[in-house]
Amino acid sequence: MRVPIIAGNWKMFKTVEEAIALVSELSKKVQDVEGVEIVVCPPFTALDAVNEVLNDSQIVTGAQNMFWAKEGAYTGEVSPVMIKNVGCKYVILGHSERREYFGETDETINKKIKSAFEHALIPILCVGEKLEQREAGLTEQVVRTQTEGALAGIPAGQVSQLVIAYEPVWAIGTGKTASDEDAQKVVAYIRKVIAELYEADTAQQVRILYGGSVKPENIAGLMKQPDIDGALVGGASLDAESFARIVRFKWR
Ligand SMILES: O=C[C@H](O)COP(=O)(O)O
């Protein structure tokens, strides 16, 4: 049985004070929620303060990126050791914005995934096609290449702990969500790719989320799909009430 995850990716939003206010409000709103793992991914600058606030809460944290080396002369980078040190459980890797604006490739993402596991961090690997790729009928090919590339050389024991977020790039921040059926189809395909690379059991353990304009209004339909194990939420995670409504979808 895969435990669902609702993860909030705050992207480059929230000062330390704003982050503390958001998680303080959120933790009150979700304190009675059971059966779903709640993750927030603030910017690096707020991770320590947020972890401090969430100390006694069921909400856990993730970073939005990291470099693969544990330390060194890499100006501007943040290491897995540093992320772990402030209390993170997860790290988002390969987000489409990292691929698009910061030149991340399947090869560099693969190095980061290996390093994350070495440092006991669970990667949330993002994959997803751009609009022109979808229109050209390339969605499956794109998510297969991204999944295979990211997981090269990663053993089954680690892959079973992995979280994957299927995020069609055209649905991110646009208000356009993939239909429940389309999202299910691609997520099931990603699971099939994992089953081919590893074994059916491994594929059944991997949690696969959907991301792209998830809101309180559309979470229930997505979560009804058999292969969708949760959501990676951007914009709607910046407000405690809307994120809490997404987290509480089953209990509303
Ligand atoms: O990581 C989150 C995604 O990029 C989705 O963002 P969004 O919910 O604002 O569309």
PDB file of C-alpha atoms and ligand atoms in Angstrom:
ATOM      1  CA  MET A   1       0.000   0.000   0.000  1.00  0.00           C
ATOM      2  CA  ARG A   2       1.554   3.275  -1.118  1.00  0.00           C
ATOM      3  CA  VAL A   3       1.104   6.151   1.347  1.00  0.00           C
ATOM      4  CA  PRO A   4      -0.102   9.223  -0.572  1.00  0.00           C
ATOM      5  CA  ILE A   5       2.026  12.369  -0.547  1.00  0.00           C
ATOM      6  CA  ILE A   6       0.935  15.955  -0.952  1.00  0.00           C
ATOM      7  CA  ALA A   7       4.059  18.082  -1.457  1.00  0.00           C
ATOM      8  CA  GLY A   8       4.214  21.850  -1.782  1.00  0.00           C
ATOM      9  CA  ASN A   9       6.953  23.360  -3.925  1.00  0.00           C
ATOM     10  CA  TRP A  10       7.182  26.989  -2.909  1.00  0.00           C
ATOM     11  CA  LYS A  11       9.673  27.799  -5.697  1.00  0.00           C
ATOM     12  CA  MET A  12      11.320  31.243  -5.233  1.00  0.00           C
ATOM     13  CA  PHE A  13       8.677  32.624  -2.882  1.00  0.00           C
ATOM     14  CA  LYS A  14       8.577  33.509   0.827  1.00  0.00           C
ATOM     15  CA  THR A  15      11.019  35.297   3.085  1.00  0.00           C
ATOM     16  CA  VAL A  16      11.928  33.619   6.365  1.00  0.00           C
ATOM     17  CA  GLU A  17       9.181  35.529   8.205  1.00  0.00           C
ATOM     18  CA  GLU A  18       6.577  34.682   5.555  1.00  0.00           C
ATOM     19  CA  ALA A  19       7.652  31.031   5.574  1.00  0.00           C
ATOM     20  CA  ILE A  20       7.306  30.792   9.350  1.00  0.00           C
ATOM     21  CA  ALA A  21       3.848  32.357   9.192  1.00  0.00           C
ATOM     22  CA  LEU A  22       2.748  29.949   6.440  1.00  0.00           C
ATOM     23  CA  VAL A  23       3.860  26.745   8.139  1.00  0.00           C
ATOM     24  CA  SER A  24       2.591  27.903  11.537  1.00  0.00           C
ATOM     25  CA  GLU A  25      -0.883  28.360  10.038  1.00  0.00           C
ATOM     26  CA  LEU A  26      -0.681  25.212   7.929  1.00  0.00           C
ATOM     27  CA  SER A  27       0.367  22.936  10.779  1.00  0.00           C
ATOM     28  CA  LYS A  28      -2.727  23.973  12.754  1.00  0.00           C
ATOM     29  CA  LYS A  29      -4.996  23.318   9.789  1.00  0.00           C
ATOM     30  CA  VAL A  30      -3.704  19.805   9.131  1.00  0.00           C
ATOM     31  CA  GLN A  31      -2.862  18.574  12.612  1.00  0.00           C
ATOM     32  CA  ASP A  32      -5.645  15.953  12.643  1.00  0.00           C
ATOM     33  CA  VAL A  33      -4.937  14.612   9.144  1.00  0.00           C
ATOM     34  CA  GLU A  34      -3.911  10.964   8.928  1.00  0.00           C
ATOM     35  CA  GLY A  35      -2.909   8.630   6.141  1.00  0.00           C
ATOM     36  CA  VAL A  36      -1.179  11.179   3.941  1.00  0.00           C
ATOM     37  CA  GLU A  37       2.401  12.403   4.055  1.00  0.00           C
ATOM     38  CA  ILE A  38       2.578  16.199   3.992  1.00  0.00           C
ATOM     39  CA  VAL A  39       5.751  17.789   2.605  1.00  0.00           C
ATOM     40  CA  VAL A  40       6.697  21.443   2.185  1.00  0.00           C
ATOM     41  CA  CYS A  41       9.669  22.546   0.099  1.00  0.00           C
ATOM     42  CA  PRO A  42      10.599  26.137   0.995  1.00  0.00           C
ATOM     43  CA  PRO A  43      13.550  28.004  -0.528  1.00  0.00           C
ATOM     44  CA  PHE A  44      16.964  27.162   0.996  1.00  0.00           C
ATOM     45  CA  THR A  45      17.028  30.357   3.059  1.00  0.00           C
ATOM     46  CA  ALA A  46      13.923  29.344   5.005  1.00  0.00           C
ATOM     47  CA  LEU A  47      14.597  25.610   5.454  1.00  0.00           C
ATOM     48  CA  ASP A  48      16.206  25.847   8.859  1.00  0.00           C
ATOM     49  CA  ALA A  49      13.528  28.135  10.312  1.00  0.00           C
ATOM     50  CA  VAL A  50      10.698  26.049   8.834  1.00  0.00           C
ATOM     51  CA  ASN A  51      12.170  22.831  10.218  1.00  0.00           C
ATOM     52  CA  GLU A  52      12.395  24.474  13.615  1.00  0.00           C
ATOM     53  CA  VAL A  53       8.695  25.424  13.523  1.00  0.00           C
ATOM     54  CA  LEU A  54       7.695  21.953  12.299  1.00  0.00           C
ATOM     55  CA  ASN A  55       9.674  20.114  14.936  1.00  0.00           C
ATOM     56  CA  ASP A  56       6.636  18.561  16.637  1.00  0.00           C
ATOM     57  CA  SER A  57       4.459  18.470  13.545  1.00  0.00           C
ATOM     58  CA  GLN A  58       3.697  15.638  11.125  1.00  0.00           C
ATOM     59  CA  ILE A  59       4.708  17.893   8.214  1.00  0.00           C
ATOM     60  CA  VAL A  60       8.152  17.110   6.804  1.00  0.00           C
ATOM     61  CA  THR A  61      10.370  19.184   4.548  1.00  0.00           C
ATOM     62  CA  GLY A  62      12.200  18.906   1.273  1.00  0.00           C
ATOM     63  CA  ALA A  63      14.685  21.091  -0.565  1.00  0.00           C
ATOM     64  CA  GLN A  64      13.980  22.228  -4.125  1.00  0.00           C
ATOM     65  CA  ASN A  65      17.383  21.262  -5.511  1.00  0.00           C
ATOM     66  CA  MET A  66      20.934  20.400  -4.442  1.00  0.00           C
ATOM     67  CA  PHE A  67      24.390  19.860  -5.907  1.00  0.00           C
ATOM     68  CA  TRP A  68      25.784  16.327  -5.968  1.00  0.00           C
ATOM     69  CA  ALA A  69      29.108  16.907  -4.157  1.00  0.00           C
ATOM     70  CA  LYS A  70      29.063  16.768  -0.383  1.00  0.00           C
ATOM     71  CA  GLU A  71      31.288  19.871  -0.084  1.00  0.00           C
ATOM     72  CA  GLY A  72      33.845  21.804  -2.092  1.00  0.00           C
ATOM     73  CA  ALA A  73      34.625  24.923  -4.109  1.00  0.00           C
ATOM     74  CA  TYR A  74      31.225  25.206  -5.845  1.00  0.00           C
ATOM     75  CA  THR A  75      30.208  28.812  -5.307  1.00  0.00           C
ATOM     76  CA  GLY A  76      26.483  29.249  -4.909  1.00  0.00           C
ATOM     77  CA  GLU A  77      25.638  25.565  -4.532  1.00  0.00           C
ATOM     78  CA  VAL A  78      24.054  23.720  -1.604  1.00  0.00           C
ATOM     79  CA  SER A  79      25.091  20.175  -0.710  1.00  0.00           C
ATOM     80  CA  PRO A  80      23.098  17.112   0.381  1.00  0.00           C
ATOM     81  CA  VAL A  81      24.908  17.191   3.730  1.00  0.00           C
ATOM     82  CA  MET A  82      23.674  20.755   4.322  1.00  0.00           C
ATOM     83  CA  ILE A  83      20.098  19.884   3.416  1.00  0.00           C
ATOM     84  CA  LYS A  84      20.135  16.821   5.644  1.00  0.00           C
ATOM     85  CA  ASN A  85      21.709  18.854   8.432  1.00  0.00           C
ATOM     86  CA  VAL A  86      18.768  21.272   8.596  1.00  0.00           C
ATOM     87  CA  GLY A  87      16.310  18.394   8.782  1.00  0.00           C
ATOM     88  CA  CYS A  88      15.066  17.717   5.252  1.00  0.00           C
ATOM     89  CA  LYS A  89      13.704  14.294   4.321  1.00  0.00           C
ATOM     90  CA  TYR A  90      13.150  14.943   0.601  1.00  0.00           C
ATOM     91  CA  VAL A  91      14.790  16.830  -2.255  1.00  0.00           C
ATOM     92  CA  ILE A  92      13.075  17.784  -5.515  1.00  0.00           C
ATOM     93  CA  LEU A  93      15.374  16.966  -8.449  1.00  0.00           C
ATOM     94  CA  GLY A  94      15.019  17.637 -12.157  1.00  0.00           C
ATOM     95  CA  HIS A  95      12.126  20.090 -11.954  1.00  0.00           C
ATOM     96  CA  SER A  96      11.320  21.384 -15.444  1.00  0.00           C
ATOM     97  CA  GLU A  97      12.280  24.905 -14.346  1.00  0.00           C
ATOM     98  CA  ARG A  98      15.761  23.592 -13.421  1.00  0.00           C
ATOM     99  CA  ARG A  99      15.986  21.828 -16.777  1.00  0.00           C
ATOM    100  CA  GLU A 100      14.780  24.902 -18.688  1.00  0.00           C
ATOM    101  CA  TYR A 101      16.565  27.791 -16.935  1.00  0.00           C
ATOM    102  CA  PHE A 102      19.612  26.150 -15.352  1.00  0.00           C
ATOM    103  CA  GLY A 103      20.673  23.626 -17.966  1.00  0.00           C
ATOM    104  CA  GLU A 104      19.999  20.475 -15.961  1.00  0.00           C
ATOM    105  CA  THR A 105      20.224  17.293 -17.986  1.00  0.00           C
ATOM    106  CA  ASP A 106      19.262  13.682 -17.368  1.00  0.00           C
ATOM    107  CA  GLU A 107      22.974  13.060 -16.675  1.00  0.00           C
ATOM    108  CA  THR A 108      23.344  15.742 -13.987  1.00  0.00           C
ATOM    109  CA  ILE A 109      19.994  14.770 -12.483  1.00  0.00           C
ATOM    110  CA  ASN A 110      21.229  11.161 -12.301  1.00  0.00           C
ATOM    111  CA  LYS A 111      24.330  12.299 -10.366  1.00  0.00           C
ATOM    112  CA  LYS A 112      22.133  14.242  -7.961  1.00  0.00           C
ATOM    113  CA  ILE A 113      19.800  11.268  -7.414  1.00  0.00           C
ATOM    114  CA  LYS A 114      22.741   8.989  -6.614  1.00  0.00           C
ATOM    115  CA  SER A 115      24.113  11.561  -4.185  1.00  0.00           C
ATOM    116  CA  ALA A 116      20.728  12.145  -2.540  1.00  0.00           C
ATOM    117  CA  PHE A 117      20.356   8.432  -1.778  1.00  0.00           C
ATOM    118  CA  GLU A 118      23.958   8.272  -0.502  1.00  0.00           C
ATOM    119  CA  HIS A 119      23.024  10.989   1.988  1.00  0.00           C
ATOM    120  CA  ALA A 120      19.719   9.421   3.043  1.00  0.00           C
ATOM    121  CA  LEU A 121      17.567  11.973   1.247  1.00  0.00           C
ATOM    122  CA  ILE A 122      14.574  10.791  -0.793  1.00  0.00           C
ATOM    123  CA  PRO A 123      14.509  12.346  -4.263  1.00  0.00           C
ATOM    124  CA  ILE A 124      11.289  13.626  -5.781  1.00  0.00           C
ATOM    125  CA  LEU A 125      12.239  13.222  -9.437  1.00  0.00           C
ATOM    126  CA  CYS A 126      10.282  15.428 -11.839  1.00  0.00           C
ATOM    127  CA  VAL A 127       9.566  14.334 -15.398  1.00  0.00           C
ATOM    128  CA  GLY A 128       7.191  15.682 -18.006  1.00  0.00           C
ATOM    129  CA  GLU A 129       6.761  16.754 -21.597  1.00  0.00           C
ATOM    130  CA  LYS A 130       6.526  20.227 -23.129  1.00  0.00           C
ATOM    131  CA  LEU A 131       3.455  21.259 -25.121  1.00  0.00           C
ATOM    132  CA  GLU A 132       5.121  20.792 -28.510  1.00  0.00           C
ATOM    133  CA  GLN A 133       6.283  17.324 -27.482  1.00  0.00           C
ATOM    134  CA  ARG A 134       2.749  16.382 -26.415  1.00  0.00           C
ATOM    135  CA  GLU A 135       1.335  17.716 -29.681  1.00  0.00           C
ATOM    136  CA  ALA A 136       3.909  15.701 -31.618  1.00  0.00           C
ATOM    137  CA  GLY A 137       2.809  12.533 -29.798  1.00  0.00           C
ATOM    138  CA  LEU A 138       6.115  12.280 -27.939  1.00  0.00           C
ATOM    139  CA  THR A 139       4.877  12.275 -24.331  1.00  0.00           C
ATOM    140  CA  GLU A 140       5.685   8.627 -23.617  1.00  0.00           C
ATOM    141  CA  GLN A 141       9.062   8.829 -25.300  1.00  0.00           C
ATOM    142  CA  VAL A 142       9.990  11.954 -23.300  1.00  0.00           C
ATOM    143  CA  VAL A 143       9.011  10.554 -19.897  1.00  0.00           C
ATOM    144  CA  ARG A 144      10.729   7.239 -20.721  1.00  0.00           C
ATOM    145  CA  THR A 145      14.000   8.961 -21.670  1.00  0.00           C
ATOM    146  CA  GLN A 146      13.886  11.204 -18.591  1.00  0.00           C
ATOM    147  CA  THR A 147      13.080   8.289 -16.261  1.00  0.00           C
ATOM    148  CA  GLU A 148      15.709   5.956 -17.722  1.00  0.00           C
ATOM    149  CA  GLY A 149      18.339   8.695 -17.731  1.00  0.00           C
ATOM    150  CA  ALA A 150      17.666   9.772 -14.161  1.00  0.00           C
ATOM    151  CA  LEU A 151      17.704   6.208 -12.834  1.00  0.00           C
ATOM    152  CA  ALA A 152      20.770   4.863 -14.656  1.00  0.00           C
ATOM    153  CA  GLY A 153      22.802   2.764 -12.230  1.00  0.00           C
ATOM    154  CA  ILE A 154      20.391   3.227  -9.303  1.00  0.00           C
ATOM    155  CA  PRO A 155      19.663  -0.108  -7.564  1.00  0.00           C
ATOM    156  CA  ALA A 156      16.116  -1.420  -7.079  1.00  0.00           C
ATOM    157  CA  GLY A 157      16.325  -1.047  -3.289  1.00  0.00           C
ATOM    158  CA  GLN A 158      16.721   2.709  -3.701  1.00  0.00           C
ATOM    159  CA  VAL A 159      14.245   3.078  -6.546  1.00  0.00           C
ATOM    160  CA  SER A 160      11.494   1.559  -4.421  1.00  0.00           C
ATOM    161  CA  GLN A 161      11.831   4.534  -2.016  1.00  0.00           C
ATOM    162  CA  LEU A 162      11.853   7.083  -4.828  1.00  0.00           C
ATOM    163  CA  VAL A 163       9.052   9.549  -5.475  1.00  0.00           C
ATOM    164  CA  ILE A 164       8.403  10.628  -9.072  1.00  0.00           C
ATOM    165  CA  ALA A 165       6.342  13.670 -10.004  1.00  0.00           C
ATOM    166  CA  TYR A 166       4.803  13.662 -13.464  1.00  0.00           C
ATOM    167  CA  GLU A 167       4.503  17.323 -14.372  1.00  0.00           C
ATOM    168  CA  PRO A 168       3.481  18.152 -17.926  1.00  0.00           C
ATOM    169  CA  VAL A 169       5.349  21.423 -18.507  1.00  0.00           C
ATOM    170  CA  TRP A 170       2.340  23.001 -20.248  1.00  0.00           C
ATOM    171  CA  ALA A 171       0.248  22.534 -17.094  1.00  0.00           C
ATOM    172  CA  ILE A 172       2.679  24.216 -14.688  1.00  0.00           C
ATOM    173  CA  GLY A 173       1.462  27.585 -13.455  1.00  0.00           C
ATOM    174  CA  THR A 174      -0.922  27.909 -16.391  1.00  0.00           C
ATOM    175  CA  GLY A 175      -4.214  26.899 -14.803  1.00  0.00           C
ATOM    176  CA  LYS A 176      -4.438  24.063 -17.358  1.00  0.00           C
ATOM    177  CA  THR A 177      -4.503  20.684 -15.639  1.00  0.00           C
ATOM    178  CA  ALA A 178      -4.106  17.437 -17.524  1.00  0.00           C
ATOM    179  CA  SER A 179      -7.420  15.576 -17.462  1.00  0.00           C
ATOM    180  CA  ASP A 180      -7.603  12.934 -14.732  1.00  0.00           C
ATOM    181  CA  GLU A 181      -7.530  10.221 -17.402  1.00  0.00           C
ATOM    182  CA  ASP A 182      -4.547  11.721 -19.266  1.00  0.00           C
ATOM    183  CA  ALA A 183      -2.592  12.119 -16.051  1.00  0.00           C
ATOM    184  CA  GLN A 184      -3.417   8.520 -15.046  1.00  0.00           C
ATOM    185  CA  LYS A 185      -2.356   7.241 -18.473  1.00  0.00           C
ATOM    186  CA  VAL A 186       1.080   8.849 -18.319  1.00  0.00           C
ATOM    187  CA  VAL A 187       1.638   7.984 -14.654  1.00  0.00           C
ATOM    188  CA  ALA A 188       0.740   4.332 -15.402  1.00  0.00           C
ATOM    189  CA  TYR A 189       3.187   4.431 -18.301  1.00  0.00           C
ATOM    190  CA  ILE A 190       5.974   5.692 -16.014  1.00  0.00           C
ATOM    191  CA  ARG A 191       5.199   2.814 -13.661  1.00  0.00           C
ATOM    192  CA  LYS A 192       5.425   0.430 -16.617  1.00  0.00           C
ATOM    193  CA  VAL A 193       8.847   1.837 -17.532  1.00  0.00           C
ATOM    194  CA  ILE A 194      10.048   1.224 -13.952  1.00  0.00           C
ATOM    195  CA  ALA A 195       8.663  -2.335 -14.100  1.00  0.00           C
ATOM    196  CA  GLU A 196      10.656  -2.918 -17.291  1.00  0.00           C
ATOM    197  CA  LEU A 197      13.854  -1.462 -15.805  1.00  0.00           C
ATOM    198  CA  TYR A 198      13.468  -3.269 -12.484  1.00  0.00           C
ATOM    199  CA  GLU A 199      10.653  -5.584 -11.420  1.00  0.00           C
ATOM    200  CA  ALA A 200       6.912  -5.290 -11.020  1.00  0.00           C
ATOM    201  CA  ASP A 201       7.281  -5.196  -7.215  1.00  0.00           C
ATOM    202  CA  THR A 202       9.655  -2.241  -7.368  1.00  0.00           C
ATOM    203  CA  ALA A 203       7.335  -0.397  -9.725  1.00  0.00           C
ATOM    204  CA  GLN A 204       4.422  -0.999  -7.373  1.00  0.00           C
ATOM    205  CA  GLN A 205       6.323   0.583  -4.478  1.00  0.00           C
ATOM    206  CA  VAL A 206       7.359   3.807  -6.230  1.00  0.00           C
ATOM    207  CA  ARG A 207       5.052   6.692  -5.413  1.00  0.00           C
ATOM    208  CA  ILE A 208       4.150   8.726  -8.476  1.00  0.00           C
ATOM    209  CA  LEU A 209       2.597  12.164  -8.053  1.00  0.00           C
ATOM    210  CA  TYR A 210       0.918  14.485 -10.525  1.00  0.00           C
ATOM    211  CA  GLY A 211       1.913  18.159 -10.685  1.00  0.00           C
ATOM    212  CA  GLY A 212       0.621  21.069 -12.751  1.00  0.00           C
ATOM    213  CA  SER A 213      -2.064  23.519 -11.608  1.00  0.00           C
ATOM    214  CA  VAL A 214      -3.301  21.250  -8.805  1.00  0.00           C
ATOM    215  CA  LYS A 215      -5.943  23.071  -6.755  1.00  0.00           C
ATOM    216  CA  PRO A 216      -8.471  22.160  -4.031  1.00  0.00           C
ATOM    217  CA  GLU A 217     -11.053  21.875  -6.834  1.00  0.00           C
ATOM    218  CA  ASN A 218      -9.250  19.232  -8.893  1.00  0.00           C
ATOM    219  CA  ILE A 219      -7.353  17.101  -6.347  1.00  0.00           C
ATOM    220  CA  ALA A 220     -10.163  14.614  -5.678  1.00  0.00           C
ATOM    221  CA  GLY A 221     -10.489  13.566  -9.336  1.00  0.00           C
ATOM    222  CA  LEU A 222      -6.734  13.114  -9.662  1.00  0.00           C
ATOM    223  CA  MET A 223      -6.515  11.083  -6.453  1.00  0.00           C
ATOM    224  CA  LYS A 224      -9.232   8.706  -7.648  1.00  0.00           C
ATOM    225  CA  GLN A 225      -6.875   7.482 -10.356  1.00  0.00           C
ATOM    226  CA  PRO A 226      -5.312   4.132  -9.427  1.00  0.00           C
ATOM    227  CA  ASP A 227      -1.696   5.028 -10.217  1.00  0.00           C
ATOM    228  CA  ILE A 228      -1.624   8.611  -8.913  1.00  0.00           C
ATOM    229  CA  ASP A 229      -0.265   8.662  -5.370  1.00  0.00           C
ATOM    230  CA  GLY A 230      -0.484  12.371  -4.630  1.00  0.00           C
ATOM    231  CA  ALA A 231       0.450  15.778  -5.936  1.00  0.00           C
ATOM    232  CA  LEU A 232       3.349  18.171  -6.252  1.00  0.00           C
ATOM    233  CA  VAL A 233       1.685  21.538  -5.799  1.00  0.00           C
ATOM    234  CA  GLY A 234       3.190  24.883  -6.785  1.00  0.00           C
ATOM    235  CA  GLY A 235       1.064  28.039  -6.596  1.00  0.00           C
ATOM    236  CA  ALA A 236      -1.683  26.582  -4.416  1.00  0.00           C
ATOM    237  CA  SER A 237       0.884  25.576  -1.768  1.00  0.00           C
ATOM    238  CA  LEU A 238       1.741  29.229  -1.056  1.00  0.00           C
ATOM    239  CA  ASP A 239      -1.494  29.755   0.824  1.00  0.00           C
ATOM    240  CA  ALA A 240      -2.162  27.742   4.003  1.00  0.00           C
ATOM    241  CA  GLU A 241      -5.899  27.443   3.383  1.00  0.00           C
ATOM    242  CA  SER A 242      -5.667  26.195  -0.208  1.00  0.00           C
ATOM    243  CA  PHE A 243      -2.806  23.782   0.555  1.00  0.00           C
ATOM    244  CA  ALA A 244      -4.651  22.479   3.612  1.00  0.00           C
ATOM    245  CA  ARG A 245      -7.765  21.910   1.494  1.00  0.00           C
ATOM    246  CA  ILE A 246      -5.690  19.865  -0.946  1.00  0.00           C
ATOM    247  CA  VAL A 247      -4.137  17.850   1.891  1.00  0.00           C
ATOM    248  CA  ARG A 248      -7.565  17.230   3.407  1.00  0.00           C
ATOM    249  CA  PHE A 249      -9.192  16.109   0.149  1.00  0.00           C
ATOM    250  CA  LYS A 250     -10.337  12.765   1.543  1.00  0.00           C
ATOM    251  CA  TRP A 251     -11.785  14.218   4.687  1.00  0.00           C
ATOM    252  CA  ARG A 252     -13.761  17.131   3.297  1.00  0.00           C
TER     253      ARG A 252
HETATM  254  O1  LIG B   1       6.430  21.801  -8.607  1.00  0.00           O
HETATM  255  C1  LIG B   1       5.286  22.190  -8.834  1.00  0.00           C
HETATM  256  C2  LIG B   1       4.813  22.399 -10.165  1.00  0.00           C
HETATM  257  O2  LIG B   1       5.721  23.083 -10.947  1.00  0.00           O
HETATM  258  C3  LIG B   1       3.389  22.828 -10.296  1.00  0.00           C
HETATM  259  O3  LIG B   1       3.239  24.207 -10.144  1.00  0.00           O
HETATM  260  P1  LIG B   1       1.734  24.825 -10.191  1.00  0.00           P
HETATM  261  O4  LIG B   1       0.942  24.030  -9.205  1.00  0.00           O
HETATM  262  O5  LIG B   1       1.919  26.258  -9.785  1.00  0.00           O
HETATM  263  O6  LIG B   1       1.243  24.645 -11.576  1.00  0.00           O
END
